[in-house]
Short mmCIF file of C-alpha atoms in Angstrom, two decimals:
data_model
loop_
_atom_site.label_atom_id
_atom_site.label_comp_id
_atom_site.label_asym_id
_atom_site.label_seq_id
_atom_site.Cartn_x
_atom_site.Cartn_y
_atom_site.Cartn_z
CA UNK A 1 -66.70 -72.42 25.92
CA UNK A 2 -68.86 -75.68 25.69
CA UNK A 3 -71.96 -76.34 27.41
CA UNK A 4 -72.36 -78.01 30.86
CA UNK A 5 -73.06 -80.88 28.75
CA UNK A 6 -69.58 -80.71 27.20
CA UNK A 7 -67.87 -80.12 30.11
CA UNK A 8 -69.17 -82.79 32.16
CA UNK A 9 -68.44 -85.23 29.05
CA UNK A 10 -65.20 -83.88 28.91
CA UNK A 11 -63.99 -84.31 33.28
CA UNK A 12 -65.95 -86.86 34.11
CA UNK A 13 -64.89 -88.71 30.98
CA UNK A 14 -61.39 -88.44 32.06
CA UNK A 15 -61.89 -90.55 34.34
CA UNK A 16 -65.17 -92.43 33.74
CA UNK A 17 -64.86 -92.42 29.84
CA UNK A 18 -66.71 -90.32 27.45
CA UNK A 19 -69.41 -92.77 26.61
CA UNK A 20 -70.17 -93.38 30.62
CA UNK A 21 -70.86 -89.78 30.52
CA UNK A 22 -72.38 -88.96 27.52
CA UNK A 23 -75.35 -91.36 28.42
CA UNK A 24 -76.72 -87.84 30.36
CA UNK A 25 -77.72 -86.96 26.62
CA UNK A 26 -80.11 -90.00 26.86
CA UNK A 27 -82.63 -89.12 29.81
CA UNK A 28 -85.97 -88.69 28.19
CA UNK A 29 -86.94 -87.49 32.06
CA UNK A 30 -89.68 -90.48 32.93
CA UNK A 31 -88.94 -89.46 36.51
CA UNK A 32 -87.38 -93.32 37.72
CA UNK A 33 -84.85 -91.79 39.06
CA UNK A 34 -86.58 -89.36 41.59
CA UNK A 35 -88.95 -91.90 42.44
CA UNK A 36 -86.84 -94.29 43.35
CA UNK A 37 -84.54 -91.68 45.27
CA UNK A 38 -84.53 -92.47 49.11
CA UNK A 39 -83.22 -88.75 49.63
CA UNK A 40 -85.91 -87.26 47.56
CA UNK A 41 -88.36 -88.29 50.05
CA UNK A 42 -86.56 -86.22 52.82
CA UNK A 43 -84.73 -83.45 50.52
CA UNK A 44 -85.37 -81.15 47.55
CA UNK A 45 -82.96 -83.23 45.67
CA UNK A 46 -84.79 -83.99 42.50
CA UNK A 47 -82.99 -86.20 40.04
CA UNK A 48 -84.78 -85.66 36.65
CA UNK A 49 -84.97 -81.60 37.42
CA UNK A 50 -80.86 -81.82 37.79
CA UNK A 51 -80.70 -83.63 34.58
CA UNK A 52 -83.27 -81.39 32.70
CA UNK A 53 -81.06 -78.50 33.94
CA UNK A 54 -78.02 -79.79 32.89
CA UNK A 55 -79.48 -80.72 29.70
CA UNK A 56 -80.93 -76.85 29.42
CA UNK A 57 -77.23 -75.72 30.57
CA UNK A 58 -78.41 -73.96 33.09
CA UNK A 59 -74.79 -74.25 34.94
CA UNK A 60 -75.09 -71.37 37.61
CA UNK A 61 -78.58 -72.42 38.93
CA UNK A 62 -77.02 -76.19 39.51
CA UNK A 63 -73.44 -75.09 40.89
CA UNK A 64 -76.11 -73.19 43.55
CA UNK A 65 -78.31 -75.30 44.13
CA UNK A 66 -77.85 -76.65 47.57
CA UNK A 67 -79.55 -80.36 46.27
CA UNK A 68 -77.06 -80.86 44.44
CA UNK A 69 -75.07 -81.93 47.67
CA UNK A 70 -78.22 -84.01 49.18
CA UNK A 71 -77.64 -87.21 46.85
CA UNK A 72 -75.65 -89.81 49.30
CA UNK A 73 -74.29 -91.87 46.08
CA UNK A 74 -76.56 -94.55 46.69
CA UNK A 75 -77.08 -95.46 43.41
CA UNK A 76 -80.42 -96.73 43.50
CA UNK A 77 -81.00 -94.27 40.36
CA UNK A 78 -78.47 -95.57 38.25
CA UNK A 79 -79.78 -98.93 38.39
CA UNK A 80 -82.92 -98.42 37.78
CA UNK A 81 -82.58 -95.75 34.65
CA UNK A 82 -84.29 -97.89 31.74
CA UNK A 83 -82.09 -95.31 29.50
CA UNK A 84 -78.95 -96.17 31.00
CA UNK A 85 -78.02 -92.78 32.07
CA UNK A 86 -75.11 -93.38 34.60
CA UNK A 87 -76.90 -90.92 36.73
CA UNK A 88 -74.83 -91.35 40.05
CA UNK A 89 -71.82 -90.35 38.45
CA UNK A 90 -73.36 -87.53 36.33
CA UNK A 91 -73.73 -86.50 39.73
CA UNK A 92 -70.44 -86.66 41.21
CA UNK A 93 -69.01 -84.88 38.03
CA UNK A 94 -71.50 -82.03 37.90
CA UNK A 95 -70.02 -82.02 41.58
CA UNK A 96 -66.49 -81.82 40.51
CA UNK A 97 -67.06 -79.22 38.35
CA UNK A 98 -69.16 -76.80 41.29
CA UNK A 99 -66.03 -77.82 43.52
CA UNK A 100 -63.84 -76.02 41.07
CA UNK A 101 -66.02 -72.72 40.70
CA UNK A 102 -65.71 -72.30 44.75
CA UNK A 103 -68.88 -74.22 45.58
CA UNK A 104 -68.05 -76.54 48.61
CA UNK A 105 -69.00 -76.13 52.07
CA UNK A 106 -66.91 -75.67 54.89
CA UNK A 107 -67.75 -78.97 56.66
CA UNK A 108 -66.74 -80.36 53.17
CA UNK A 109 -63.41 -78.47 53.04
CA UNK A 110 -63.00 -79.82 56.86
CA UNK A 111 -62.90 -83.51 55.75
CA UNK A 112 -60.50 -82.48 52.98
CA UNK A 113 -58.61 -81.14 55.86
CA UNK A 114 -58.58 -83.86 58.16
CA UNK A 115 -57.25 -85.48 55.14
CA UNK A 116 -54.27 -83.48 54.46
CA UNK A 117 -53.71 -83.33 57.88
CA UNK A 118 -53.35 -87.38 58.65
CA UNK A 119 -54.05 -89.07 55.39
CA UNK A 120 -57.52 -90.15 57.06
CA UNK A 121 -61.32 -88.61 56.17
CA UNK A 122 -61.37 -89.67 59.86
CA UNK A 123 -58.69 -89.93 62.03
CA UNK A 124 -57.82 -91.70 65.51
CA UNK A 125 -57.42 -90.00 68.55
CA UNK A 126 -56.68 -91.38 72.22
CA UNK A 127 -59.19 -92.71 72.97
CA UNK A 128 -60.03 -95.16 69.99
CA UNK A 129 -56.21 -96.09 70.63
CA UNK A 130 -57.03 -97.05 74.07
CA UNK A 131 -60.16 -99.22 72.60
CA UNK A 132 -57.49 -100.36 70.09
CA UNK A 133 -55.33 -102.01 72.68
CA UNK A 134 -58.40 -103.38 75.18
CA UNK A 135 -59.17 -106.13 72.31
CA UNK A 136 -55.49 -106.79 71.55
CA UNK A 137 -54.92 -104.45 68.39
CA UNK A 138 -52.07 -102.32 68.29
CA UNK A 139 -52.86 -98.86 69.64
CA UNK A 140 -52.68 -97.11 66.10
CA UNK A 141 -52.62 -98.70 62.79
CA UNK A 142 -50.07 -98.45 60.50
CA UNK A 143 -51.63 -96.29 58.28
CA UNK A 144 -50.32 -93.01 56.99
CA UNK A 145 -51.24 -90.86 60.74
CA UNK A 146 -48.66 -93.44 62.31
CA UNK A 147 -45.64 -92.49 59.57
CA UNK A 148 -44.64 -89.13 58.26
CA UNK A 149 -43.39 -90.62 55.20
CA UNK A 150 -45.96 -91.88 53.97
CA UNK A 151 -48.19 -88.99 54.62
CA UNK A 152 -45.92 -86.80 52.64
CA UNK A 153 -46.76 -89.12 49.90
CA UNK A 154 -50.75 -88.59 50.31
CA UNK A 155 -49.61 -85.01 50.39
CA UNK A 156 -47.40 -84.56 47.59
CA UNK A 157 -50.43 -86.44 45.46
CA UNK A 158 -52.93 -84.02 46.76
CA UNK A 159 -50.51 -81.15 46.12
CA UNK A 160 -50.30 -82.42 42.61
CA UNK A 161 -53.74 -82.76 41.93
CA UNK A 162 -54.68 -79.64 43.16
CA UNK A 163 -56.97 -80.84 45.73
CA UNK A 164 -55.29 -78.19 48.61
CA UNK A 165 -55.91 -75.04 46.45
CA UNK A 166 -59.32 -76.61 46.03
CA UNK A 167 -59.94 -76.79 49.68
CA UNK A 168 -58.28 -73.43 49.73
CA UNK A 169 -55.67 -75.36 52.53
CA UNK A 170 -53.11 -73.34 54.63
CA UNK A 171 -49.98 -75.02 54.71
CA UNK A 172 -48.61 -72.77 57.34
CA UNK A 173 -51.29 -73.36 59.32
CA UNK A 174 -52.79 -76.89 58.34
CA UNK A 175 -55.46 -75.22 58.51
CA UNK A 176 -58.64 -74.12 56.10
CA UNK A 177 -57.21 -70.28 55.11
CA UNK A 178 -58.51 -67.82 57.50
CA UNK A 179 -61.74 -66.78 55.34
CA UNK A 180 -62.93 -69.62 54.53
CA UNK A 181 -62.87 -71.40 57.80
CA UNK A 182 -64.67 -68.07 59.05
CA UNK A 183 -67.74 -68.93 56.98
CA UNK B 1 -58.72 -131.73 54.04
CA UNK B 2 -55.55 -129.85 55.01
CA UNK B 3 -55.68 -125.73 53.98
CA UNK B 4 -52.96 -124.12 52.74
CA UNK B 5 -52.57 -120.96 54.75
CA UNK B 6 -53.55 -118.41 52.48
CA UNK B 7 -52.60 -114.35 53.15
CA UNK B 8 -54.47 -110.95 52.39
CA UNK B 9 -53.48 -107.50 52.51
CA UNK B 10 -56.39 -106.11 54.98
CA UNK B 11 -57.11 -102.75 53.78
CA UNK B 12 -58.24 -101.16 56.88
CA UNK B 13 -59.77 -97.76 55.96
CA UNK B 14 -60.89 -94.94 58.21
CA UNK B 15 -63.83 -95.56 60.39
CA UNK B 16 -62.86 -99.25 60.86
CA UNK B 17 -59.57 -99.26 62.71
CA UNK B 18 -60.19 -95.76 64.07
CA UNK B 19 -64.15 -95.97 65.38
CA UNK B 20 -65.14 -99.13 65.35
CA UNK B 21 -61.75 -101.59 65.91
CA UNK B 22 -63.85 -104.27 66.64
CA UNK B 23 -65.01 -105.10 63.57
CA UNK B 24 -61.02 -105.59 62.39
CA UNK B 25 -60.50 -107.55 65.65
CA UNK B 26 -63.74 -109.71 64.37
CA UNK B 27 -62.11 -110.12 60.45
CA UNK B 28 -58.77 -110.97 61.40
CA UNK B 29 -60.18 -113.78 63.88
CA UNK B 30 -62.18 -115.52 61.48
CA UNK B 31 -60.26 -115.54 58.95
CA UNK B 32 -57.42 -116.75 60.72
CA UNK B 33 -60.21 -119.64 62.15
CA UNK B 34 -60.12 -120.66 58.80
CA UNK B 35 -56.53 -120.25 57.59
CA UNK B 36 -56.32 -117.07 55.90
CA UNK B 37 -53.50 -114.19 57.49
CA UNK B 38 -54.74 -110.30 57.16
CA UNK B 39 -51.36 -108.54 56.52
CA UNK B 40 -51.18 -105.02 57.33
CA UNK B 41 -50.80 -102.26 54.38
CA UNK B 42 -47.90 -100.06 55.28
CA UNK B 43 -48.68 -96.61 54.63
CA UNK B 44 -52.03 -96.77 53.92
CA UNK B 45 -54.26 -93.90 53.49
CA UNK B 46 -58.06 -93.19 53.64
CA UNK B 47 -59.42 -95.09 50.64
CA UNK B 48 -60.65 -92.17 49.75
CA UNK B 49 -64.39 -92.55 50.45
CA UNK B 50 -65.99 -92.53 46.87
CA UNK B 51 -68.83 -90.42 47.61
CA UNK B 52 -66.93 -87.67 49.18
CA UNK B 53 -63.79 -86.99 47.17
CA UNK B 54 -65.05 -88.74 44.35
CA UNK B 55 -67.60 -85.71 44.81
CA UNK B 56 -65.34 -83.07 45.86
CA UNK B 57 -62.44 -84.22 42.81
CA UNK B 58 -62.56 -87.70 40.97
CA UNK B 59 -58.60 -86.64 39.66
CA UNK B 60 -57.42 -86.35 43.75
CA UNK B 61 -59.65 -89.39 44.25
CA UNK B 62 -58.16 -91.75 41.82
CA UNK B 63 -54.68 -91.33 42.48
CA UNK B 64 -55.04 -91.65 46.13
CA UNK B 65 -57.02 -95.11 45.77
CA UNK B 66 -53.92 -96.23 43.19
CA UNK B 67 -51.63 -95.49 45.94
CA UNK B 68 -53.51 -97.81 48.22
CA UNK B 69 -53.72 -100.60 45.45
CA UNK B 70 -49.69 -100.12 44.27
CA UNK B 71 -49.49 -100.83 48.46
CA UNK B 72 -51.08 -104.67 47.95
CA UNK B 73 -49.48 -104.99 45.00
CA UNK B 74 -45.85 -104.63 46.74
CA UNK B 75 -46.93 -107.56 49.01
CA UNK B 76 -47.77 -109.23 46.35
CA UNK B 77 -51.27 -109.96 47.35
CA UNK B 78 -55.00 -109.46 47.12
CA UNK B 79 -56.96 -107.16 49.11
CA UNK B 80 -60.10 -107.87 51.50
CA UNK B 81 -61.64 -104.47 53.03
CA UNK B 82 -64.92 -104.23 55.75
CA UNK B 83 -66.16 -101.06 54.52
CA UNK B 84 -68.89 -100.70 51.75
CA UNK B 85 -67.02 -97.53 50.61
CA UNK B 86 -63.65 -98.44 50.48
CA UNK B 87 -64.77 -101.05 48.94
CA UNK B 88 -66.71 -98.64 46.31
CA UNK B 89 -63.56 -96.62 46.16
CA UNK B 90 -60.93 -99.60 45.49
CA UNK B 91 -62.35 -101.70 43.11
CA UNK B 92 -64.21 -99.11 41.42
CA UNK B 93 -60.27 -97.43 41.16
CA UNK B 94 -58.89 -100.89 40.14
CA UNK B 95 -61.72 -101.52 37.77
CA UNK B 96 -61.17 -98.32 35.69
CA UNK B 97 -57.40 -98.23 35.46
CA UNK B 98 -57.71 -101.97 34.24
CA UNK B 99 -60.15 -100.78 31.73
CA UNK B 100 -58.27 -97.43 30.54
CA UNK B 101 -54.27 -98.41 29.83
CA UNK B 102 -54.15 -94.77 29.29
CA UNK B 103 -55.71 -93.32 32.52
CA UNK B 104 -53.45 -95.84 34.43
CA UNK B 105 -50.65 -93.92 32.35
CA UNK B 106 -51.65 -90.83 33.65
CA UNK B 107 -52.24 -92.03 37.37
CA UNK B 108 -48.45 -93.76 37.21
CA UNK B 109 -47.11 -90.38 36.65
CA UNK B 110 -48.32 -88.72 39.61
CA UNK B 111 -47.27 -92.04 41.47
CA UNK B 112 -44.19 -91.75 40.69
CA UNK B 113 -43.05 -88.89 42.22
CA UNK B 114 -43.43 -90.53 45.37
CA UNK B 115 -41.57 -93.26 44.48
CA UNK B 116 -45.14 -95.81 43.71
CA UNK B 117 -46.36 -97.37 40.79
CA UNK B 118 -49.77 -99.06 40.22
CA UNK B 119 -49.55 -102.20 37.64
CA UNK B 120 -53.03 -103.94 37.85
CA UNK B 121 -52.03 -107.21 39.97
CA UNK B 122 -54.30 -107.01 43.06
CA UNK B 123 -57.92 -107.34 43.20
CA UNK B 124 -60.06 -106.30 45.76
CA UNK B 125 -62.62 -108.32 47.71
CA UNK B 126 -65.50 -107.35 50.62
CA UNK B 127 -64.81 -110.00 53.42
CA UNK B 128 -68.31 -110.47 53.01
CA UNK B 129 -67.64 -112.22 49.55
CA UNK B 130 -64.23 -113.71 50.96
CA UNK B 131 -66.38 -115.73 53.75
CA UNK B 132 -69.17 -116.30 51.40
CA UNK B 133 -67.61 -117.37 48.04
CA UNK B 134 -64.17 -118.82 49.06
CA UNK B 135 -65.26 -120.17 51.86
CA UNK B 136 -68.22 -120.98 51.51
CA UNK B 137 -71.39 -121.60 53.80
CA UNK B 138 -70.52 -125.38 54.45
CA UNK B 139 -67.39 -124.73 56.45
CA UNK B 140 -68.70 -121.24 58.01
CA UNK B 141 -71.19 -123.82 59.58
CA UNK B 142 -68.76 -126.38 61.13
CA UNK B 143 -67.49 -123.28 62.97
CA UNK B 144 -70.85 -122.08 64.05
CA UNK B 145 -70.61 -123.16 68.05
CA UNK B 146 -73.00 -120.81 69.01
CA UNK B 147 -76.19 -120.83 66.66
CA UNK B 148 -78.03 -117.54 66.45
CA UNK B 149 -81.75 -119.51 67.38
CA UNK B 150 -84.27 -117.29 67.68
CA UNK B 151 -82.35 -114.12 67.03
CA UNK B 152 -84.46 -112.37 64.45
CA UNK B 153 -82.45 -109.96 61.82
CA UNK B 154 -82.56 -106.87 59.95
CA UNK B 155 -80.33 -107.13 57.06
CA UNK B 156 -78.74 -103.74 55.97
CA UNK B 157 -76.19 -103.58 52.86
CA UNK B 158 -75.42 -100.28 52.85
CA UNK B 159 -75.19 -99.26 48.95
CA UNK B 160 -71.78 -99.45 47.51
CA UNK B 161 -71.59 -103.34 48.29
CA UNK B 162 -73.80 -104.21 45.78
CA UNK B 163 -74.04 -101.03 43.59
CA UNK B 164 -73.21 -100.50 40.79
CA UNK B 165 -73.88 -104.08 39.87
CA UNK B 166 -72.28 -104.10 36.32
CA UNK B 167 -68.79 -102.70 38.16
CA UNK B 168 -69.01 -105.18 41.58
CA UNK B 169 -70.50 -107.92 39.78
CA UNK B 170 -72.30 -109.41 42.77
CA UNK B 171 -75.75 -110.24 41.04
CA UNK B 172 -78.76 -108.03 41.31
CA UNK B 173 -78.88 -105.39 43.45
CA UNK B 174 -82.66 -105.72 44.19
CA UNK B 175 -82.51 -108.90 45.11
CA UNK B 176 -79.36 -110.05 46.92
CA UNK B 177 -78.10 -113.10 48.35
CA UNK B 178 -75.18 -112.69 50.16
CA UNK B 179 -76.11 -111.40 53.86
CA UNK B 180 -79.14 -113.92 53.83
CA UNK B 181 -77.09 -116.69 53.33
CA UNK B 182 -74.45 -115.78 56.19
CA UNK B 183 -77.17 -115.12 58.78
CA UNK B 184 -79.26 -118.15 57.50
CA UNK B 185 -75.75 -119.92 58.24
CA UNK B 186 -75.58 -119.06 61.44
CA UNK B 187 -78.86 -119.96 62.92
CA UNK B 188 -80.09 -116.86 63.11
CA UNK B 189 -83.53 -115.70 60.55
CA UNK B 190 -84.35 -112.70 58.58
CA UNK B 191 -86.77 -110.07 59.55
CA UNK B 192 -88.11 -109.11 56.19
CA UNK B 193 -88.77 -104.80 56.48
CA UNK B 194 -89.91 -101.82 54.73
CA UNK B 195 -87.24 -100.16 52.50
CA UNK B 196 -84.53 -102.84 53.59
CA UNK B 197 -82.42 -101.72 50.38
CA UNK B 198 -82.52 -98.40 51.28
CA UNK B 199 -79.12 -96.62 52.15
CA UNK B 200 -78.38 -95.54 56.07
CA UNK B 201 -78.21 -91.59 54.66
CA UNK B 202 -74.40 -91.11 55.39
CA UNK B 203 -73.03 -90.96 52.54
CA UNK B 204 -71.98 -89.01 50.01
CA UNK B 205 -70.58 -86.15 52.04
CA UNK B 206 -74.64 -86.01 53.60
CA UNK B 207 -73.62 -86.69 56.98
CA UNK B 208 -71.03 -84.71 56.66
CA UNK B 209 -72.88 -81.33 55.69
CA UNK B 210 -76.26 -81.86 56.80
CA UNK B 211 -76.16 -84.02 59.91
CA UNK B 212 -80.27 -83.79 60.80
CA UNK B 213 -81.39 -84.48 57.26
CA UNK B 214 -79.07 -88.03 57.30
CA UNK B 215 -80.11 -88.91 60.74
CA UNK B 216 -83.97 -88.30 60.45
CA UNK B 217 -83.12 -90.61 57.43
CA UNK B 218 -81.61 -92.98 59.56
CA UNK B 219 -84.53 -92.57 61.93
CA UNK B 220 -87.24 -94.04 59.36
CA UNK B 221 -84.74 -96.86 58.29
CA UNK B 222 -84.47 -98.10 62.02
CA UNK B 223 -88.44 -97.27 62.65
CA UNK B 224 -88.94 -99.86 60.00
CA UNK B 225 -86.46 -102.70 61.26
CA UNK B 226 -88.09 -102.00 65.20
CA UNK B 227 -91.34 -102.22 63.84
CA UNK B 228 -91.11 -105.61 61.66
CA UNK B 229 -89.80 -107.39 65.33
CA UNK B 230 -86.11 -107.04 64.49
CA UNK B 231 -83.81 -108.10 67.54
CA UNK B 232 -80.50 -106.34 65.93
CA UNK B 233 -79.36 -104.72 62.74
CA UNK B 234 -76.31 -106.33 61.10
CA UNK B 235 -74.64 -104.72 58.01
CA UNK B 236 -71.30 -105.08 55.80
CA UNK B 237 -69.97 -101.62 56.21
CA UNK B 238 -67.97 -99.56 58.82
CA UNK B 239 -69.90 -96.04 57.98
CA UNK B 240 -72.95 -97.72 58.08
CA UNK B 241 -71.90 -99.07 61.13
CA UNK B 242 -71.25 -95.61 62.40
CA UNK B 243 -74.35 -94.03 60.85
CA UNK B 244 -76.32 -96.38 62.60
CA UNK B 245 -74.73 -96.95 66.26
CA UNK B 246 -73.48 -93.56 66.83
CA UNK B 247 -76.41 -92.13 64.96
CA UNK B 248 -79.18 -93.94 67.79
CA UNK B 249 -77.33 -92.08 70.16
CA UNK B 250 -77.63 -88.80 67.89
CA UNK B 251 -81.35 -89.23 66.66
CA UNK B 252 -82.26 -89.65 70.79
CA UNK B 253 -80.63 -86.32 71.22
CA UNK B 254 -82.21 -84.51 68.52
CA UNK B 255 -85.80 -86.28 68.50
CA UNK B 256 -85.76 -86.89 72.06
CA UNK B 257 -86.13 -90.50 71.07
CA UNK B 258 -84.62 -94.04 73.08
CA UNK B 259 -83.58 -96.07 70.29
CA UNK B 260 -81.34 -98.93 71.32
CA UNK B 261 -81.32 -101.28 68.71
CA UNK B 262 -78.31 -103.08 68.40
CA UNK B 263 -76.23 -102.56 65.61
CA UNK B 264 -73.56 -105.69 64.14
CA UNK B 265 -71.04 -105.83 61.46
CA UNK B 266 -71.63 -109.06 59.98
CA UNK B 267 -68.16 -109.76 60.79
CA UNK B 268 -68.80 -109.51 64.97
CA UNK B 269 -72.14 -111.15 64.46
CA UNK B 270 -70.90 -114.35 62.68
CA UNK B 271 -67.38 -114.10 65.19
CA UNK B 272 -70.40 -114.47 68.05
CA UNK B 273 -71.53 -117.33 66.50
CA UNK B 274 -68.57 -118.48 66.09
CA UNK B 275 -67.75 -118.67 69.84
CA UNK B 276 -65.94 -115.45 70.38
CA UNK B 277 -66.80 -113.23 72.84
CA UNK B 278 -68.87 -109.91 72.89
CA UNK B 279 -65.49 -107.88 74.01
CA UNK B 280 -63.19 -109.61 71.65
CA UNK B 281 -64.89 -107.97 68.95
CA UNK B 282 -65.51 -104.34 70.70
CA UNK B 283 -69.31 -104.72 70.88
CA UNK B 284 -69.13 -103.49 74.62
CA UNK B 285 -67.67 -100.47 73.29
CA UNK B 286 -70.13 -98.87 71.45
CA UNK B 287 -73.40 -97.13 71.54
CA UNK B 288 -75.82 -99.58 70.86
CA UNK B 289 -76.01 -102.57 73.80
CA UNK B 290 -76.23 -105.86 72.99
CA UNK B 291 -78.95 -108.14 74.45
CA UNK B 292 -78.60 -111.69 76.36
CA UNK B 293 -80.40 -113.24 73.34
CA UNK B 294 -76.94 -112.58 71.32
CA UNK B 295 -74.79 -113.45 73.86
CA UNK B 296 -75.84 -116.39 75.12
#
């Protein structure tokens, strides 16, 4: 088993490619990042102390620590490192890789349902259609809510991926499974 | 000089066509003012917002947003969105699957066992950059009937418009150009403010889990704009729009507040200029009023 290091190289890089990721090697922790960071004023989220700790592999303090979840992706940080460290999606991947050990909250899990439910992080509902139609759009979109078809495609592609065993997703019930949604 | 009518695949999103139709009502009528068609995407999902399942799983993430882009690609055309994130989402998507032939590999064989396949001949634009670059300012101005005089602005951007710079390749993301130039173009001036780069607080799966910490967030952002003399708030992005309209109504419920400043895509605000009307583009539908000074 690699280090956190390692294993955010190796997922993120996947995706992002290994260099993009491997820049997290680079932060000599000047602190830019948290000063800069619009939710560190409000929120415990501290940039350099994630990094630090992910440099120190301290996994199961970062997969717990509720911060981690207070960055809104804004990436102010990772245009503003003067090391280069692609700090946003360091981030997201460190994310990714809590996600997969079982730490996601249940409002998360809920968008991930709405999701598998309609194809849509945020469906419509009547009364949006009724908007819809007032300023001469059709009443619903033709988007994957409209036609089953397609939304068997999103599914199939989250089924797939993985992404409803992540969510821990009921397909009898299109639903969260009864413990988590409990929580 | 005669246009060619020219067509887009108008990817709509989420919060767009199912909050906040007004601002599609808005693009498709401009556009169409100056000869372009938004063709609707068949099938299209959520795109999905970057932030969130980029967070939650970047390998359900990327797919998803291929699906969307082998969608365009079908019509044959180029894609124009009016959301900051999907904006994040799809060319972020298209830009790494045109970088890495063998992640694009990998991505085609999940799409193909429902019948897609992504090949790298769309691109994706913000309408914002559509109106501004292809455009361009000089004919946005001919269509100005109803210059903004006196109307005193609050430019927002949201984040994933501009950011990352070296992936949207829109200039600097400290000092931008685009909303300036579209309000400048319609009459209207800028109300210079404290933190006017900063993001609304929604994103990133925030709003989601912590409501109070992205609204008190939202709170100091619109403090700022009230307190610099702005008259309205206009933006580029549908969650932003939501953050911020919905959200006045939210932070007065929790802070016992009575914000009311009122809160534009830059797509209704320029279609105002442009002559249309305050309920052609759904801006009586929402939370935020809008004053005479905008209307008139």
């Amino acid at each position: 088993m690699g280090t956190l290091i390692d294993e955010i190289v190796e997922w993120g890089g996947g995706v992002m490619g290994e260099e993009h990721m491997e820049t997290l090697r680079l932060c000599v922790q000047c602190g830019k990042c948290t000063g800069g960071c619009p939710s560190g004023r409000n929120t415990a989220l501290r940039t350099r102390k994630l990094f630090r700790m992910a440099q120190e592999d301290m996994k199961e303090e970062i997969f717990n620590a509720p911060e981690l979840w207070f960055c809104t992706t804004c990436y102010t940080c990772y245009e503003r490192c003067p090391k280069g460290v692609k700090c946003t999606d360091i981030i997201r991947t460190i994310r990714n890789l809590a996600a997969k050990e079982g730490h996601m909250s249940v409002p998360h899990r809920k968008i991930g349902v709405y999701a598998l439910k309609t194809g849509h992080g945020v469906p419509i509902g009547p009364d949006q259609m009724k908007i819809r139609e007032s300023i001469g759009l059709e009443s619903q979109p033709p988007t994957t809510q409209k036609f089953k078809e397609q939304l068997e495609q999103f599914q199939k592609i989250c089924k797939e991926t993985g992404f409803d065993e992540l969510i821990d997703f009921d397909w009898d019930k299109m639903n969260l499974k009864e413990a988590e949604a409990k929580k | 000089m005669s246009e060619e009518t020219k067509e887009y695949a108008y990817f709509l999103g989420c919060i767009t066509p199912n909050r906040y139709p007004g601002i599609e009502a808005a693009a498709k009528k401009i556009f169409k003012e100056f000869g372009i068609e938004s063709k609707e995407m068949v099938g299209a999902s959520c795109c999905p917002a970057p932030g969130v399942f980029g967070s939650f799983d970047m390998y359900t993430w990327l797919p998803i947003a291929a699906r969307n882009l082998a969608i365009a690609e079908e019509m044959g055309l180029e894609i124009y969105v009016t959301c900051n994130g999907c904006f994040g989402s799809l060319q972020e998507a298209d830009h790494l699957l045109k970088a890495h032939p063998k992640l694009k590999e990998k991505v085609n064989e999940i799409l193909g066992k429902v019948g897609r396949e992504y090949k790298g001949t769309t691109n994706v634009y913000h309408a914002v950059t559509l109106l501004h670059d292809d455009i361009g300012l000089d004919r946005l101005k001919e269509k100005v009937t109803k210059p903004m005089k006196g109307v005193n602005v609050a430019i927002h951007y949201g984040c994933h418009f501009l950011k990352p710079s070296e992936v949207r390749g829109l200039g600097s993301s400290e000092t931008p150009f685009y909303l300036e130039n579209l309000v400048k173009a319609t009459g209207a001036k800028e109300t210079v403010y404290k933190d006017k780069l900063m993001c609304c607080g929604a994103g990133g799966g925030v709003r989601t889990a912590d409501t109070p910490t992205a609204l008190e967030w939202a709170r100091q952002k619109l403090v700022s704009m009230i307190e610099a003399g702005a008259d309205c708030v206009i933006h580029p992005c549908a969650f932003c729009h939501l953050q911020l309209d919905r959200g006045q109504y939210e932070i007065n419920e929790a802070f016992g507040t009575s914000f009311d400043l009122p809160v534009l895509h830059v797509m209704q605000f320029i279609a105002l200029a442009m002559g249309m009307s305050e309920k052609e583009v759904g801006l009586d539908q929402q939370t935020t009023k809008m004053p005479e000074k905008l209307l008139k």
